PDB file of C-alpha atoms and ligand atoms in Angstrom:
ATOM      1  CA  UNK A  13       3.616  -2.771  17.668  1.00 32.00           C
ATOM      2  CA  UNK A  14       1.008  -0.062  17.762  1.00 33.00           C
ATOM      3  CA  UNK A  15      -2.591  -1.108  17.197  1.00 33.00           C
ATOM      4  CA  UNK A  16      -4.951   1.447  15.700  1.00 34.00           C
ATOM      5  CA  UNK A  17      -8.673   1.102  16.354  1.00 30.00           C
ATOM      6  CA  UNK A  18     -10.722   0.655  13.316  1.00 31.00           C
ATOM      7  CA  UNK A  19     -12.448   3.821  12.557  1.00 30.00           C
ATOM      8  CA  UNK A  20     -16.105   3.613  11.682  1.00 29.00           C
ATOM      9  CA  UNK A  21     -15.528   4.673   8.234  1.00 33.00           C
ATOM     10  CA  UNK A  22     -11.856   4.614   7.523  1.00 41.00           C
ATOM     11  CA  UNK A  23      -9.647   1.726   7.882  1.00 46.00           C
ATOM     12  CA  UNK A  24      -6.222   3.061   8.528  1.00 44.00           C
ATOM     13  CA  UNK A  25      -3.017   1.155   8.260  1.00 46.00           C
ATOM     14  CA  UNK A  26       0.329   2.824   8.784  1.00 45.00           C
ATOM     15  CA  UNK A  27       3.806   1.732   8.587  1.00 45.00           C
ATOM     16  CA  UNK A  28       6.799   2.604  10.734  1.00 42.00           C
ATOM     17  CA  UNK A  29      10.434   2.336   9.968  1.00 42.00           C
ATOM     18  CA  UNK A  30      12.824   1.223  12.602  1.00 38.00           C
ATOM     19  CA  UNK A  31      16.381  -0.270  12.699  1.00 35.00           C
ATOM     20  CA  UNK A  32      16.653  -3.036  15.233  1.00 32.00           C
ATOM     21  CA  UNK A  33      19.973  -4.390  13.973  1.00 30.00           C
ATOM     22  CA  UNK A  34      21.412  -1.045  12.947  1.00 25.00           C
ATOM     23  CA  UNK A  35      21.835  -2.614   9.531  1.00 25.00           C
ATOM     24  CA  UNK A  36      18.463  -3.028   7.906  1.00 26.00           C
ATOM     25  CA  UNK A  37      15.567  -0.694   7.796  1.00 29.00           C
ATOM     26  CA  UNK A  38      12.285  -2.575   7.953  1.00 32.00           C
ATOM     27  CA  UNK A  39       8.765  -1.481   7.686  1.00 34.00           C
ATOM     28  CA  UNK A  40       6.443  -2.154  10.377  1.00 35.00           C
ATOM     29  CA  UNK A  41       2.789  -1.605   9.851  1.00 34.00           C
ATOM     30  CA  UNK A  42       0.059  -1.676  12.332  1.00 33.00           C
ATOM     31  CA  UNK A  43      -2.825  -4.062  12.408  1.00 35.00           C
ATOM     32  CA  UNK A  44      -5.697  -2.825  10.339  1.00 41.00           C
ATOM     33  CA  UNK A  45      -8.669  -3.873  12.278  1.00 40.00           C
ATOM     34  CA  UNK A  46     -10.951  -6.881  12.234  1.00 44.00           C
ATOM     35  CA  UNK A  47     -13.134  -6.332   9.101  1.00 54.00           C
ATOM     36  CA  UNK A  48     -12.314  -7.615   5.775  1.00 80.00           C
ATOM     37  CA  UNK A  49     -13.994  -5.207   3.441  1.00 91.00           C
ATOM     38  CA  UNK A  50     -13.778  -5.830  -0.286  1.00 93.00           C
ATOM     39  CA  UNK A  51     -14.350  -3.977  -3.549  1.00 94.00           C
ATOM     40  CA  UNK A  52     -16.537  -6.718  -4.972  1.00 86.00           C
ATOM     41  CA  UNK A  53     -15.950  -5.677  -8.534  1.00 91.00           C
ATOM     42  CA  UNK A  54     -12.860  -5.270 -10.559  1.00 95.00           C
ATOM     43  CA  UNK A  55     -11.040  -3.722 -12.142  1.00 97.00           C
ATOM     44  CA  UNK A  56     -10.829  -0.737  -9.818  1.00 98.00           C
ATOM     45  CA  UNK A  57      -9.890   2.743 -11.167  1.00 98.00           C
ATOM     46  CA  UNK A  58      -6.598   3.972  -9.709  1.00 98.00           C
ATOM     47  CA  UNK A  59      -4.433   6.925 -10.269  1.00 98.00           C
ATOM     48  CA  UNK A  60      -1.024   8.036  -9.116  1.00 98.00           C
ATOM     49  CA  UNK A  61       0.434  11.417  -8.622  1.00 97.00           C
ATOM     50  CA  UNK A  62       2.836  13.229 -11.010  1.00 96.00           C
ATOM     51  CA  UNK A  63       5.771  12.309  -8.799  1.00 95.00           C
ATOM     52  CA  UNK A  64       5.306   8.631  -9.669  1.00 97.00           C
ATOM     53  CA  UNK A  65       4.265   9.165 -13.430  1.00 96.00           C
ATOM     54  CA  UNK A  66       7.220  11.431 -14.160  1.00 96.00           C
ATOM     55  CA  UNK A  67       9.919   9.233 -12.385  1.00 96.00           C
ATOM     56  CA  UNK A  68      10.489   6.219 -14.441  1.00 97.00           C
ATOM     57  CA  UNK A  69      11.704   4.071 -11.560  1.00 97.00           C
ATOM     58  CA  UNK A  70       8.642   4.870  -9.430  1.00 97.00           C
ATOM     59  CA  UNK A  71       6.420   4.220 -12.412  1.00 98.00           C
ATOM     60  CA  UNK A  72       8.110   0.873 -13.037  1.00 98.00           C
ATOM     61  CA  UNK A  73       7.845  -0.125  -9.372  1.00 98.00           C
ATOM     62  CA  UNK A  74       4.277   0.829  -9.230  1.00 98.00           C
ATOM     63  CA  UNK A  75       3.506  -1.179 -12.327  1.00 98.00           C
ATOM     64  CA  UNK A  76       5.316  -4.138 -10.765  1.00 98.00           C
ATOM     65  CA  UNK A  77       3.207  -3.847  -7.693  1.00 98.00           C
ATOM     66  CA  UNK A  78       0.035  -3.888  -9.644  1.00 98.00           C
ATOM     67  CA  UNK A  79       1.214  -6.724 -11.890  1.00 98.00           C
ATOM     68  CA  UNK A  80       2.200  -8.663  -8.706  1.00 98.00           C
ATOM     69  CA  UNK A  81      -1.455  -8.663  -7.428  1.00 98.00           C
ATOM     70  CA  UNK A  82      -2.964  -9.319 -10.888  1.00 97.00           C
ATOM     71  CA  UNK A  83      -0.743 -12.359 -11.433  1.00 97.00           C
ATOM     72  CA  UNK A  84      -1.413 -13.648  -7.867  1.00 96.00           C
ATOM     73  CA  UNK A  85      -5.142 -13.307  -8.302  1.00 95.00           C
ATOM     74  CA  UNK A  86      -5.307 -14.274 -11.972  1.00 95.00           C
ATOM     75  CA  UNK A  87      -7.417 -11.319 -12.949  1.00 94.00           C
ATOM     76  CA  UNK A  88      -7.219  -7.663 -13.815  1.00 97.00           C
ATOM     77  CA  UNK A  89      -7.583  -5.821 -10.612  1.00 97.00           C
ATOM     78  CA  UNK A  90      -6.373  -2.287 -11.410  1.00 98.00           C
ATOM     79  CA  UNK A  91      -7.614   0.119 -14.155  1.00 98.00           C
ATOM     80  CA  UNK A  92      -4.605   2.355 -13.897  1.00 98.00           C
ATOM     81  CA  UNK A  93      -5.219   5.799 -15.376  1.00 98.00           C
ATOM     82  CA  UNK A  94      -2.022   7.491 -14.749  1.00 97.00           C
ATOM     83  CA  UNK A  95      -1.707  11.067 -13.088  1.00 98.00           C
ATOM     84  CA  UNK A  96      -4.512  12.294 -11.083  1.00 97.00           C
ATOM     85  CA  UNK A  97      -4.384  16.094 -11.480  1.00 93.00           C
ATOM     86  CA  UNK A  98      -5.681  17.662  -8.265  1.00 93.00           C
ATOM     87  CA  UNK A  99      -5.983  16.765  -4.637  1.00 95.00           C
ATOM     88  CA  UNK A 100      -7.435  13.210  -4.486  1.00 97.00           C
ATOM     89  CA  UNK A 101      -9.209  13.834  -1.218  1.00 96.00           C
ATOM     90  CA  UNK A 102     -11.004  16.540   0.699  1.00 96.00           C
ATOM     91  CA  UNK A 103     -10.262  17.605   4.304  1.00 95.00           C
ATOM     92  CA  UNK A 104      -7.189  16.416   6.196  1.00 93.00           C
ATOM     93  CA  UNK A 105      -4.885  14.079   4.499  1.00 93.00           C
ATOM     94  CA  UNK A 106      -4.782  11.754   7.472  1.00 89.00           C
ATOM     95  CA  UNK A 107      -8.564  11.952   8.081  1.00 91.00           C
ATOM     96  CA  UNK A 108     -10.064  12.820   4.675  1.00 93.00           C
ATOM     97  CA  UNK A 109     -13.657  13.695   4.706  1.00 92.00           C
ATOM     98  CA  UNK A 110     -13.866  12.160   1.324  1.00 94.00           C
ATOM     99  CA  UNK A 111     -11.631  10.377  -1.178  1.00 96.00           C
ATOM    100  CA  UNK A 112     -12.247  12.011  -4.596  1.00 97.00           C
ATOM    101  CA  UNK A 113     -10.145   9.445  -6.592  1.00 98.00           C
ATOM    102  CA  UNK A 114      -8.482   6.231  -5.673  1.00 98.00           C
ATOM    103  CA  UNK A 115      -4.886   7.395  -5.813  1.00 98.00           C
ATOM    104  CA  UNK A 116      -1.356   6.462  -4.689  1.00 98.00           C
ATOM    105  CA  UNK A 117       0.708   9.573  -4.058  1.00 97.00           C
ATOM    106  CA  UNK A 118       3.762  10.865  -2.311  1.00 96.00           C
ATOM    107  CA  UNK A 119       2.961  13.098   0.503  1.00 95.00           C
ATOM    108  CA  UNK A 120       5.136  15.954   1.566  1.00 94.00           C
ATOM    109  CA  UNK A 121       5.291  17.466   4.076  1.00 93.00           C
ATOM    110  CA  UNK A 122       4.644  14.200   5.825  1.00 92.00           C
ATOM    111  CA  UNK A 123       1.966  14.590   8.400  1.00 91.00           C
ATOM    112  CA  UNK A 124       2.957  11.418  10.438  1.00 88.00           C
ATOM    113  CA  UNK A 125       6.175  10.576  12.313  1.00 83.00           C
ATOM    114  CA  UNK A 126       9.180  10.692   9.998  1.00 79.00           C
ATOM    115  CA  UNK A 127       9.640   6.928  10.751  1.00 75.00           C
ATOM    116  CA  UNK A 128       6.279   6.114   9.101  1.00 77.00           C
ATOM    117  CA  UNK A 129       6.727   5.341   5.415  1.00 84.00           C
ATOM    118  CA  UNK A 130       3.195   4.692   4.145  1.00 89.00           C
ATOM    119  CA  UNK A 131      -0.425   4.777   5.115  1.00 90.00           C
ATOM    120  CA  UNK A 132      -3.392   3.284   3.264  1.00 94.00           C
ATOM    121  CA  UNK A 133      -6.882   4.617   4.035  1.00 94.00           C
ATOM    122  CA  UNK A 134      -9.759   2.476   2.958  1.00 93.00           C
ATOM    123  CA  UNK A 135     -13.266   3.919   2.961  1.00 93.00           C
ATOM    124  CA  UNK A 136     -15.822   1.201   3.349  1.00 91.00           C
ATOM    125  CA  UNK A 137     -19.480   0.892   4.109  1.00 87.00           C
ATOM    126  CA  UNK A 138     -20.970  -0.912   7.212  1.00 84.00           C
ATOM    127  CA  UNK A 139     -21.682  -3.862   4.841  1.00 86.00           C
ATOM    128  CA  UNK A 140     -17.973  -4.208   4.075  1.00 89.00           C
ATOM    129  CA  UNK A 141     -18.043  -2.827   0.616  1.00 91.00           C
ATOM    130  CA  UNK A 142     -15.038  -0.667  -0.241  1.00 93.00           C
ATOM    131  CA  UNK A 143     -16.144   2.581  -1.718  1.00 94.00           C
ATOM    132  CA  UNK A 144     -12.736   4.301  -2.164  1.00 95.00           C
ATOM    133  CA  UNK A 145      -9.253   4.103  -1.072  1.00 96.00           C
ATOM    134  CA  UNK A 146      -5.990   6.100  -1.078  1.00 96.00           C
ATOM    135  CA  UNK A 147      -2.358   5.304  -0.443  1.00 96.00           C
ATOM    136  CA  UNK A 148      -0.054   7.969   0.852  1.00 95.00           C
ATOM    137  CA  UNK A 149       3.697   7.331   0.635  1.00 94.00           C
ATOM    138  CA  UNK A 150       6.145   9.302   2.751  1.00 92.00           C
ATOM    139  CA  UNK A 151       7.731  11.829   0.360  1.00 94.00           C
ATOM    140  CA  UNK A 152      10.706  12.191   2.634  1.00 92.00           C
ATOM    141  CA  UNK A 153      11.591   8.579   3.293  1.00 90.00           C
ATOM    142  CA  UNK A 154      14.789   7.013   1.831  1.00 92.00           C
ATOM    143  CA  UNK A 155      13.584   4.615  -0.763  1.00 94.00           C
ATOM    144  CA  UNK A 156      15.468   2.421  -3.186  1.00 95.00           C
ATOM    145  CA  UNK A 157      14.010   1.336  -6.464  1.00 97.00           C
ATOM    146  CA  UNK A 158      13.760  -1.757  -8.449  1.00 97.00           C
ATOM    147  CA  UNK A 159      15.628  -4.748  -6.860  1.00 97.00           C
ATOM    148  CA  UNK A 160      17.532  -2.498  -4.401  1.00 96.00           C
ATOM    149  CA  UNK A 161      20.595  -4.630  -4.748  1.00 94.00           C
ATOM    150  CA  UNK A 162      23.115  -3.731  -2.031  1.00 92.00           C
ATOM    151  CA  UNK A 163      20.866  -0.967  -0.675  1.00 90.00           C
ATOM    152  CA  UNK A 164      20.316  -2.409   2.661  1.00 83.00           C
ATOM    153  CA  UNK A 165      19.844   0.865   4.528  1.00 86.00           C
ATOM    154  CA  UNK A 166      16.880   1.846   2.346  1.00 91.00           C
ATOM    155  CA  UNK A 167      13.233   0.646   2.003  1.00 91.00           C
ATOM    156  CA  UNK A 168      12.167  -0.908  -1.238  1.00 93.00           C
ATOM    157  CA  UNK A 169       9.639   1.320  -2.877  1.00 95.00           C
ATOM    158  CA  UNK A 170       8.434  -1.660  -4.949  1.00 97.00           C
ATOM    159  CA  UNK A 171       7.594  -3.732  -1.812  1.00 95.00           C
ATOM    160  CA  UNK A 172       6.147  -0.736  -0.113  1.00 94.00           C
ATOM    161  CA  UNK A 173       3.778  -0.121  -2.999  1.00 96.00           C
ATOM    162  CA  UNK A 174       2.964  -3.760  -3.147  1.00 96.00           C
ATOM    163  CA  UNK A 175       2.313  -3.933   0.558  1.00 94.00           C
ATOM    164  CA  UNK A 176       0.030  -0.828   0.433  1.00 95.00           C
ATOM    165  CA  UNK A 177      -1.769  -2.121  -2.607  1.00 97.00           C
ATOM    166  CA  UNK A 178      -2.516  -5.234  -0.655  1.00 96.00           C
ATOM    167  CA  UNK A 179      -4.249  -3.046   1.931  1.00 94.00           C
ATOM    168  CA  UNK A 180      -5.901  -1.186  -0.990  1.00 96.00           C
ATOM    169  CA  UNK A 181      -7.314  -4.502  -2.155  1.00 96.00           C
ATOM    170  CA  UNK A 182      -8.483  -5.215   1.365  1.00 94.00           C
ATOM    171  CA  UNK A 183      -5.879  -7.614   2.738  1.00 94.00           C
ATOM    172  CA  UNK A 184      -4.835  -7.416   6.319  1.00 92.00           C
ATOM    173  CA  UNK A 185      -1.541  -8.331   7.789  1.00 90.00           C
ATOM    174  CA  UNK A 186      -0.290 -11.870   8.101  1.00 92.00           C
ATOM    175  CA  UNK A 187       2.099 -13.527  10.462  1.00 91.00           C
ATOM    176  CA  UNK A 188       4.101 -15.388   7.768  1.00 92.00           C
ATOM    177  CA  UNK A 189       7.442 -13.377   7.427  1.00 90.00           C
ATOM    178  CA  UNK A 190       7.671 -14.446   3.775  1.00 93.00           C
ATOM    179  CA  UNK A 191       4.324 -12.901   2.958  1.00 95.00           C
ATOM    180  CA  UNK A 192       4.234  -9.353   1.416  1.00 94.00           C
ATOM    181  CA  UNK A 193       1.504  -8.553   4.041  1.00 92.00           C
ATOM    182  CA  UNK A 194       3.810  -9.379   6.858  1.00 88.00           C
ATOM    183  CA  UNK A 195       4.179  -6.148   8.923  1.00 81.00           C
ATOM    184  CA  UNK A 196       7.835  -5.950   8.224  1.00 79.00           C
ATOM    185  CA  UNK A 197       9.353  -5.281   4.714  1.00 80.00           C
ATOM    186  CA  UNK A 198      12.351  -7.382   4.224  1.00 82.00           C
ATOM    187  CA  UNK A 199      15.546  -6.013   2.527  1.00 88.00           C
ATOM    188  CA  UNK A 200      15.767  -5.981  -1.265  1.00 92.00           C
ATOM    189  CA  UNK A 201      13.123  -5.255  -3.858  1.00 95.00           C
ATOM    190  CA  UNK A 202      12.510  -8.488  -5.586  1.00 96.00           C
ATOM    191  CA  UNK A 203       9.022  -9.843  -5.516  1.00 97.00           C
ATOM    192  CA  UNK A 204       9.923 -13.267  -6.883  1.00 95.00           C
ATOM    193  CA  UNK A 205      10.117 -14.961  -3.550  1.00 91.00           C
ATOM    194  CA  UNK A 206       7.388 -13.221  -1.610  1.00 95.00           C
ATOM    195  CA  UNK A 207       4.221 -15.002  -0.972  1.00 96.00           C
ATOM    196  CA  UNK A 208       0.542 -14.086  -0.426  1.00 97.00           C
ATOM    197  CA  UNK A 209      -2.299 -15.497   1.514  1.00 95.00           C
ATOM    198  CA  UNK A 210      -4.030 -16.991  -1.624  1.00 94.00           C
ATOM    199  CA  UNK A 211      -7.248 -17.953   0.198  1.00 93.00           C
ATOM    200  CA  UNK A 212      -7.678 -14.371   1.571  1.00 93.00           C
ATOM    201  CA  UNK A 213      -6.923 -12.840  -1.795  1.00 94.00           C
ATOM    202  CA  UNK A 214      -9.353 -15.201  -3.612  1.00 92.00           C
ATOM    203  CA  UNK A 215     -12.057 -14.177  -1.123  1.00 90.00           C
ATOM    204  CA  UNK A 216     -11.523 -10.603  -1.996  1.00 92.00           C
ATOM    205  CA  UNK A 217     -11.179 -10.922  -5.668  1.00 89.00           C
ATOM    206  CA  UNK A 218     -13.704 -13.555  -6.496  1.00 78.00           C
ATOM    207  CA  UNK A 219     -16.201 -12.203  -8.880  1.00 59.00           C
TER     208      UNK A 219
HETATM  209 ZN1   ZN B 308       0.402  -2.900   6.443  1.00 91.03          ZN
END
């Protein structure tokens, strides 16, 4: 698995798709560095792009992903404001010079390898305070929606959103393969059996 050095300002996590069994596509995401920056204060304003807000299944999966973290943490984390009109960053999408609005958006053309399905960029201060974050989703990847029943050759958008929002909150990867922050996304889109590192989440969301 690739390891990406933690940038001084941006913490970059990216996922890769591969097919080890020729049956199941899984998502592999790199380690995100050693720091554990957090927002400190919730709820955090977040937007999505029009691709998500105008596609009911994408909107539903994003809502499920946000609900998942709010249920797990027992508090309101996201102040979701719908479509962000405009470009939510300045500069290059991979290395933005600033994040204008915390946004999750489908990116096409995709600037990374086609096997990469998502990347979360977290902008934090040296004192581990998250200032802004954005989640880019591969607009060309083959996603399935909702529970993804029987769609074993596609990647769950709901789980991808949930995993990336975990990074958005500040969570790093875990070694527990039942955990949503495990670097590989398992088949199917149900979130009912996935787990989280409650201690790490509590540390990040404690007010
Ligand atoms: Zn990840």
